[in-house]
mmCIF file of C-alpha atoms in Angstrom:
data_model
loop_
_atom_site.group_PDB
_atom_site.id
_atom_site.type_symbol
_atom_site.label_atom_id
_atom_site.label_comp_id
_atom_site.label_asym_id
_atom_site.label_seq_id
_atom_site.Cartn_x
_atom_site.Cartn_y
_atom_site.Cartn_z
ATOM 1 C CA MET A 1 65.403 85.617 211.146
ATOM 2 C CA LEU A 2 66.639 82.315 212.628
ATOM 3 C CA SER A 3 65.759 80.583 209.385
ATOM 4 C CA HIS A 4 68.614 82.499 207.676
ATOM 5 C CA TRP A 5 71.267 81.549 210.241
ATOM 6 C CA ARG A 6 73.483 80.010 207.574
ATOM 7 C CA GLN A 7 73.667 83.308 205.683
ATOM 8 C CA TYR A 8 74.434 85.241 208.881
ATOM 9 C CA LEU A 9 77.078 82.692 209.773
ATOM 10 C CA ALA A 10 78.665 83.103 206.340
ATOM 11 C CA ILE A 11 79.057 86.884 206.719
ATOM 12 C CA SER A 12 79.910 86.802 210.442
ATOM 13 C CA PRO A 13 83.732 86.643 209.980
ATOM 14 C CA PHE A 14 83.757 90.137 208.477
ATOM 15 C CA PHE A 15 81.793 91.642 211.356
ATOM 16 C CA LEU A 16 83.878 89.790 213.942
ATOM 17 C CA ILE A 17 87.121 91.063 212.411
ATOM 18 C CA PHE A 18 85.672 94.566 212.054
ATOM 19 C CA GLY A 19 84.478 94.587 215.656
ATOM 20 C CA VAL A 20 87.761 93.328 217.102
ATOM 21 C CA PHE A 21 90.222 95.336 214.990
ATOM 22 C CA SER A 22 88.235 98.499 214.131
ATOM 23 C CA PHE A 23 85.116 99.090 216.230
ATOM 24 C CA PHE A 24 86.564 98.149 219.635
ATOM 25 C CA PRO A 25 89.903 100.028 219.238
ATOM 26 C CA VAL A 26 88.099 103.261 218.332
ATOM 27 C CA PHE A 27 86.056 103.339 221.518
ATOM 28 C CA TYR A 28 88.877 101.956 223.630
ATOM 29 C CA SER A 29 91.062 104.853 222.476
ATOM 30 C CA LEU A 30 88.333 107.244 223.660
ATOM 31 C CA TYR A 31 88.422 105.505 227.036
ATOM 32 C CA LEU A 32 92.236 105.781 227.134
ATOM 33 C CA SER A 33 92.124 109.526 226.446
ATOM 34 C CA PHE A 34 90.828 109.976 230.012
ATOM 35 C CA GLN A 35 93.436 107.657 231.518
ATOM 36 C CA ARG A 36 97.181 107.613 232.156
ATOM 37 C CA TRP A 37 98.731 104.349 231.002
ATOM 38 C CA ASP A 38 102.176 103.290 229.851
ATOM 39 C CA GLY A 39 100.998 100.030 228.300
ATOM 40 C CA LEU A 40 102.106 97.788 231.169
ATOM 41 C CA GLY A 41 101.252 99.386 234.503
ATOM 42 C CA THR A 42 97.946 100.200 236.129
ATOM 43 C CA VAL A 43 95.453 102.339 234.228
ATOM 44 C CA GLN A 44 94.869 105.552 236.183
ATOM 45 C CA PHE A 45 91.850 107.772 235.578
ATOM 46 C CA VAL A 46 92.864 111.445 235.149
ATOM 47 C CA GLY A 47 89.713 112.936 233.668
ATOM 48 C CA LEU A 48 90.384 115.896 231.373
ATOM 49 C CA GLN A 49 94.012 116.357 232.425
ATOM 50 C CA GLN A 50 95.281 114.920 229.136
ATOM 51 C CA PHE A 51 93.276 117.458 227.141
ATOM 52 C CA GLU A 52 94.315 120.300 229.448
ATOM 53 C CA PHE A 53 97.956 119.422 228.878
ATOM 54 C CA LEU A 54 97.238 119.085 225.167
ATOM 55 C CA TRP A 55 95.828 122.613 225.058
ATOM 56 C CA ASP A 56 99.090 124.014 226.486
ATOM 57 C CA ASP A 57 101.410 121.732 224.494
ATOM 58 C CA PRO A 58 103.411 123.845 221.968
ATOM 59 C CA VAL A 59 104.553 120.768 220.026
ATOM 60 C CA PHE A 60 100.947 119.712 219.456
ATOM 61 C CA TRP A 61 100.049 123.120 218.030
ATOM 62 C CA LEU A 62 103.207 123.061 215.925
ATOM 63 C CA SER A 63 102.090 119.726 214.473
ATOM 64 C CA ILE A 64 98.629 121.167 213.783
ATOM 65 C CA ARG A 65 100.134 124.138 211.912
ATOM 66 C CA ASN A 66 102.438 121.878 209.921
ATOM 67 C CA THR A 67 99.563 119.560 209.012
ATOM 68 C CA LEU A 68 97.282 122.400 207.899
ATOM 69 C CA VAL A 69 99.988 124.048 205.781
ATOM 70 C CA ILE A 70 100.887 120.755 204.084
ATOM 71 C CA TRP A 71 97.190 120.034 203.537
ATOM 72 C CA VAL A 72 96.589 123.381 201.800
ATOM 73 C CA LEU A 73 99.766 123.137 199.717
ATOM 74 C CA SER A 74 98.793 119.659 198.511
ATOM 75 C CA THR A 75 94.992 119.713 198.250
ATOM 76 C CA VAL A 76 94.522 122.858 196.156
ATOM 77 C CA PRO A 77 96.921 121.899 193.310
ATOM 78 C CA THR A 78 95.811 118.256 193.517
ATOM 79 C CA LEU A 79 92.133 118.982 192.903
ATOM 80 C CA PHE A 80 92.709 121.739 190.360
ATOM 81 C CA GLY A 81 95.300 119.695 188.476
ATOM 82 C CA ALA A 82 93.063 116.618 188.542
ATOM 83 C CA LEU A 83 90.152 118.567 187.057
ATOM 84 C CA VAL A 84 92.344 120.060 184.317
ATOM 85 C CA LEU A 85 93.873 116.682 183.470
ATOM 86 C CA ALA A 86 90.442 115.037 183.416
ATOM 87 C CA THR A 87 89.164 117.724 181.039
ATOM 88 C CA LEU A 88 92.151 117.268 178.722
ATOM 89 C CA LEU A 89 91.908 113.483 178.848
ATOM 90 C CA HIS A 90 88.170 113.656 178.137
ATOM 91 C CA SER A 91 88.921 115.343 174.811
ATOM 92 C CA VAL A 92 91.630 112.853 173.814
ATOM 93 C CA ARG A 93 90.698 110.508 170.984
ATOM 94 C CA ARG A 94 93.562 108.008 171.021
ATOM 95 C CA PHE A 95 95.457 106.144 173.770
ATOM 96 C CA LYS A 96 92.925 107.222 176.396
ATOM 97 C CA GLY A 97 93.299 103.953 178.304
ATOM 98 C CA PHE A 98 97.085 104.323 178.395
ATOM 99 C CA TYR A 99 96.856 107.827 179.821
ATOM 100 C CA ARG A 100 94.386 106.698 182.479
ATOM 101 C CA ILE A 101 96.698 103.937 183.671
ATOM 102 C CA ALA A 102 99.814 106.138 183.532
ATOM 103 C CA LEU A 103 98.212 108.902 185.598
ATOM 104 C CA TYR A 104 96.665 106.490 188.109
ATOM 105 C CA ILE A 105 99.796 104.409 188.769
ATOM 106 C CA PRO A 106 101.207 106.823 191.417
ATOM 107 C CA ASN A 107 98.148 106.234 193.603
ATOM 108 C CA VAL A 108 98.712 102.466 193.774
ATOM 109 C CA THR A 109 102.466 102.785 194.322
ATOM 110 C CA SER A 110 103.781 102.177 197.833
ATOM 111 C CA ILE A 111 103.937 105.397 199.867
ATOM 112 C CA VAL A 112 107.209 104.232 201.392
ATOM 113 C CA ALA A 113 108.771 103.674 197.963
ATOM 114 C CA VAL A 114 107.567 107.050 196.700
ATOM 115 C CA SER A 115 108.857 108.803 199.841
ATOM 116 C CA ILE A 116 112.283 107.206 199.442
ATOM 117 C CA PHE A 117 112.308 108.291 195.785
ATOM 118 C CA PHE A 118 111.377 111.880 196.648
ATOM 119 C CA GLY A 119 113.997 111.911 199.405
ATOM 120 C CA ALA A 120 116.642 110.985 196.836
ATOM 121 C CA VAL A 121 115.383 113.411 194.199
ATOM 122 C CA PHE A 122 115.245 116.384 196.610
ATOM 123 C CA SER A 123 118.376 115.491 198.600
ATOM 124 C CA ASN A 124 120.311 118.592 199.663
ATOM 125 C CA ASN A 125 123.688 117.364 198.420
ATOM 126 C CA PHE A 126 123.168 114.687 195.784
ATOM 127 C CA GLY A 127 119.552 115.185 194.684
ATOM 128 C CA LEU A 128 118.476 115.110 191.051
ATOM 129 C CA VAL A 129 116.690 118.466 191.355
ATOM 130 C CA ASN A 130 119.807 120.225 192.647
ATOM 131 C CA ALA A 131 121.866 118.531 189.931
ATOM 132 C CA ILE A 132 119.526 119.959 187.284
ATOM 133 C CA LEU A 133 119.626 123.396 188.912
ATOM 134 C CA GLY A 134 123.436 123.229 188.938
ATOM 135 C CA THR A 135 123.531 122.776 185.166
ATOM 136 C CA VAL A 136 121.992 126.256 184.758
ATOM 137 C CA GLY A 137 124.174 127.884 187.386
ATOM 138 C CA ILE A 138 121.741 127.860 190.325
ATOM 139 C CA PRO A 139 123.333 126.900 193.674
ATOM 140 C CA PRO A 140 121.984 123.879 195.587
ATOM 141 C CA VAL A 141 118.721 124.406 197.432
ATOM 142 C CA ALA A 142 118.246 123.010 200.954
ATOM 143 C CA TRP A 143 115.002 121.224 200.117
ATOM 144 C CA LEU A 144 115.061 119.003 203.214
ATOM 145 C CA SER A 145 116.434 121.596 205.650
ATOM 146 C CA ASN A 146 114.417 124.759 205.080
ATOM 147 C CA PRO A 147 111.151 124.713 207.119
ATOM 148 C CA TRP A 148 108.945 125.876 204.236
ATOM 149 C CA LEU A 149 110.673 123.769 201.596
ATOM 150 C CA ILE A 150 110.239 120.694 203.793
ATOM 151 C CA LYS A 151 106.482 121.275 203.761
ATOM 152 C CA LEU A 152 106.586 121.926 200.021
ATOM 153 C CA VAL A 153 108.366 118.628 199.300
ATOM 154 C CA ILE A 154 105.842 116.681 201.392
ATOM 155 C CA ALA A 155 102.990 118.504 199.627
ATOM 156 C CA LEU A 156 104.498 117.720 196.195
ATOM 157 C CA LEU A 157 104.740 114.068 197.174
ATOM 158 C CA MET A 158 101.079 113.953 198.196
ATOM 159 C CA THR A 159 100.027 115.882 195.072
ATOM 160 C CA TRP A 160 101.892 113.442 192.850
ATOM 161 C CA MET A 161 100.200 110.460 194.516
ATOM 162 C CA TRP A 162 96.597 111.716 194.680
ATOM 163 C CA THR A 163 96.128 113.714 191.484
ATOM 164 C CA GLY A 164 95.498 110.611 189.378
ATOM 165 C CA TYR A 165 92.945 109.242 191.836
ATOM 166 C CA ASN A 166 90.876 112.437 191.742
ATOM 167 C CA MET A 167 91.337 112.696 187.983
ATOM 168 C CA ILE A 168 89.637 109.307 187.476
ATOM 169 C CA ILE A 169 86.660 110.488 189.555
ATOM 170 C CA TYR A 170 86.394 113.747 187.608
ATOM 171 C CA LEU A 171 86.723 111.900 184.294
ATOM 172 C CA ALA A 172 83.774 109.685 185.202
ATOM 173 C CA GLY A 173 81.722 112.798 185.962
ATOM 174 C CA LEU A 174 82.728 114.482 182.706
ATOM 175 C CA GLN A 175 81.654 111.458 180.696
ATOM 176 C CA ALA A 176 78.171 111.785 182.188
ATOM 177 C CA ILE A 177 77.729 115.364 180.894
ATOM 178 C CA PRO A 178 75.682 115.431 177.652
ATOM 179 C CA THR A 179 77.745 116.513 174.657
ATOM 180 C CA GLN A 180 74.858 118.702 173.493
ATOM 181 C CA ILE A 181 75.675 121.198 176.251
ATOM 182 C CA TYR A 182 79.201 121.706 174.936
ATOM 183 C CA GLU A 183 77.964 121.881 171.354
ATOM 184 C CA ALA A 184 75.477 124.606 172.297
ATOM 185 C CA ALA A 185 78.204 126.545 174.115
ATOM 186 C CA LYS A 186 80.471 126.269 171.088
ATOM 187 C CA LEU A 187 77.709 127.594 168.822
ATOM 188 C CA ASP A 188 77.284 130.534 171.190
ATOM 189 C CA GLY A 189 80.954 131.372 170.747
ATOM 190 C CA ALA A 190 82.243 130.182 174.143
ATOM 191 C CA GLY A 191 85.943 129.333 174.145
ATOM 192 C CA PRO A 192 87.590 126.431 175.995
ATOM 193 C CA ILE A 193 88.430 128.452 179.120
ATOM 194 C CA ARG A 194 84.977 130.014 179.413
ATOM 195 C CA THR A 195 83.356 126.629 178.801
ATOM 196 C CA PHE A 196 85.500 125.097 181.533
ATOM 197 C CA PHE A 197 84.584 127.666 184.200
ATOM 198 C CA ARG A 198 80.973 128.351 183.162
ATOM 199 C CA ILE A 199 79.799 124.832 182.254
ATOM 200 C CA THR A 200 82.185 122.121 183.417
ATOM 201 C CA VAL A 201 82.872 123.394 186.936
ATOM 202 C CA PRO A 202 79.205 124.191 187.867
ATOM 203 C CA ILE A 203 77.938 120.833 186.592
ATOM 204 C CA MET A 204 80.768 118.980 188.342
ATOM 205 C CA ARG A 205 80.206 120.755 191.665
ATOM 206 C CA PRO A 206 78.670 117.737 193.505
ATOM 207 C CA ILE A 207 81.628 115.584 192.453
ATOM 208 C CA ILE A 208 84.046 118.346 193.408
ATOM 209 C CA LEU A 209 82.368 118.455 196.818
ATOM 210 C CA PHE A 210 82.970 114.728 197.240
ATOM 211 C CA THR A 211 86.658 115.020 196.301
ATOM 212 C CA VAL A 212 87.104 118.024 198.605
ATOM 213 C CA VAL A 213 85.754 116.037 201.558
ATOM 214 C CA ILE A 214 87.845 112.956 200.743
ATOM 215 C CA SER A 215 90.957 115.056 200.130
ATOM 216 C CA THR A 216 90.442 116.858 203.430
ATOM 217 C CA ILE A 217 90.273 113.572 205.327
ATOM 218 C CA ASN A 218 93.223 112.007 203.481
ATOM 219 C CA GLY A 219 95.355 115.144 203.341
ATOM 220 C CA LEU A 220 95.191 115.757 207.078
ATOM 221 C CA GLN A 221 96.303 112.193 207.826
ATOM 222 C CA SER A 222 99.825 112.525 206.429
ATOM 223 C CA PHE A 223 102.141 110.214 208.358
ATOM 224 C CA SER A 224 104.290 107.943 206.199
ATOM 225 C CA GLU A 225 105.599 110.775 204.020
ATOM 226 C CA PRO A 226 107.493 112.754 206.712
ATOM 227 C CA GLN A 227 108.286 109.569 208.650
ATOM 228 C CA VAL A 228 110.168 108.028 205.720
ATOM 229 C CA LEU A 229 111.645 111.273 204.387
ATOM 230 C CA PHE A 230 113.314 112.141 207.683
ATOM 231 C CA GLY A 231 114.328 108.749 209.002
ATOM 232 C CA SER A 232 112.527 105.730 210.400
ATOM 233 C CA ASN A 233 113.859 106.285 213.929
ATOM 234 C CA ALA A 234 110.799 107.674 215.673
ATOM 235 C CA ALA A 235 112.878 108.499 218.782
ATOM 236 C CA ASN A 236 114.809 111.067 216.751
ATOM 237 C CA PRO A 237 114.481 114.459 218.522
ATOM 238 C CA ASN A 238 114.230 116.060 215.075
ATOM 239 C CA LEU A 239 111.301 113.869 214.112
ATOM 240 C CA GLY A 240 109.728 115.535 211.093
ATOM 241 C CA GLY A 241 112.961 117.112 209.884
ATOM 242 C CA PRO A 242 115.073 119.996 211.145
ATOM 243 C CA GLY A 243 113.087 122.142 213.551
ATOM 244 C CA GLN A 244 110.289 119.557 213.319
ATOM 245 C CA ALA A 245 109.037 121.443 210.255
ATOM 246 C CA GLY A 246 107.523 118.243 208.854
ATOM 247 C CA LEU A 247 106.099 116.948 212.130
ATOM 248 C CA THR A 248 102.454 116.187 211.397
ATOM 249 C CA THR A 249 99.834 115.500 214.046
ATOM 250 C CA LEU A 250 99.653 111.760 213.370
ATOM 251 C CA LEU A 251 103.438 111.560 213.520
ATOM 252 C CA TYR A 252 103.342 113.316 216.900
ATOM 253 C CA PHE A 253 100.641 110.903 218.042
ATOM 254 C CA TYR A 254 102.854 107.981 217.021
ATOM 255 C CA GLN A 255 105.791 109.413 218.921
ATOM 256 C CA SER A 256 103.745 110.068 222.068
ATOM 257 C CA ALA A 257 101.992 106.699 222.158
ATOM 258 C CA PHE A 258 104.464 104.176 220.750
ATOM 259 C CA VAL A 259 107.819 105.804 221.529
ATOM 260 C CA ASN A 260 107.150 107.573 224.817
ATOM 261 C CA ASN A 261 104.654 104.863 225.872
ATOM 262 C CA ASP A 262 102.105 107.502 226.885
ATOM 263 C CA TYR A 263 99.026 105.864 225.426
ATOM 264 C CA GLY A 264 96.557 108.087 227.219
ATOM 265 C CA TYR A 265 98.099 111.258 225.833
ATOM 266 C CA GLY A 266 98.384 109.694 222.387
ATOM 267 C CA ALA A 267 94.669 108.880 222.468
ATOM 268 C CA ALA A 268 93.897 112.466 223.502
ATOM 269 C CA ILE A 269 95.941 113.770 220.551
ATOM 270 C CA VAL A 270 94.166 111.607 218.003
ATOM 271 C CA TRP A 271 90.680 112.412 219.336
ATOM 272 C CA ALA A 272 91.363 116.146 219.360
ATOM 273 C CA PHE A 273 92.650 115.788 215.808
ATOM 274 C CA PHE A 274 89.522 113.853 214.832
ATOM 275 C CA VAL A 275 87.380 116.769 216.012
ATOM 276 C CA LEU A 276 89.509 119.173 213.951
ATOM 277 C CA ILE A 277 89.093 117.023 210.842
ATOM 278 C CA MET A 278 85.316 116.941 211.295
ATOM 279 C CA VAL A 279 85.201 120.722 211.699
ATOM 280 C CA LEU A 280 87.198 121.264 208.511
ATOM 281 C CA VAL A 281 85.069 118.759 206.596
ATOM 282 C CA VAL A 282 81.892 120.581 207.652
ATOM 283 C CA ILE A 283 83.397 123.955 206.693
ATOM 284 C CA ASN A 284 84.410 122.678 203.266
ATOM 285 C CA TRP A 285 80.985 121.123 202.773
ATOM 286 C CA ARG A 286 79.202 124.380 203.649
ATOM 287 C CA VAL A 287 81.483 126.484 201.438
ATOM 288 C CA VAL A 288 81.017 124.283 198.379
ATOM 289 C CA GLN A 289 77.282 123.895 199.005
ATOM 290 C CA ARG A 290 76.886 127.677 199.348
ATOM 291 C CA GLY A 291 78.644 128.136 196.024
ATOM 292 C CA ARG A 292 76.320 125.561 194.482
ATOM 293 C CA LYS A 293 73.194 127.378 195.710
ATOM 294 C CA SER A 294 74.475 130.747 194.528
#
């Protein structure tokens, strides 16, 4: 082992950076979740008091509900739309590379830039969507004031950004399916819709499982979208929009830790949220796996 010290020395910067900026903060946040600390004063051990307060905190549960609703509204159309687009793109003969790039560009675009764009498009008074609706006689819609429409706008933003990413994954899986299977289905008289649901979806199930897990993890971590849409001032009492309808759990964690300087409570929020994410990932895994076995 010592004879390869040069190789270990060459790769050591990565592990040092990972340990200092990733590994240590994770476990230090777990330590802080049992403490009361404002970032400057003395660290005071409080045991499970942070989690007890968390359990009775109505704003925390509001953020959980908002996050789950936004996650469902974004994940379902994202994955279904990605699979449909991948199937259509798989059958395209010309300009396939152009379509791949065009559909993937939203995923590599800055979230802040996209959020600002969506905020302008769905603005209550001067938004492009309301301008289009006005041309057909429909009165302006309060996209960024209505509690449910706020969630819908955030979900549309996330759907627009992540559909192309999942589409590329599905397209890679479709290209691995032998063409003989589709030819046999066509000879048996199966139409495009029946072929999609009876052949494509069952064969793609392991890949769909992967995208469901990844989308669950990413979808529940929405932060920049509501933060940018409803102002960068985190001390705003309406953080997350009117009635805090767009207040997600990570946004509430940011407010508690870095605005209110309650780092112990912020750590408790993020660890409780981590447990929720793991539970939902396991549930999704079991549901998709059960469908695969059946």
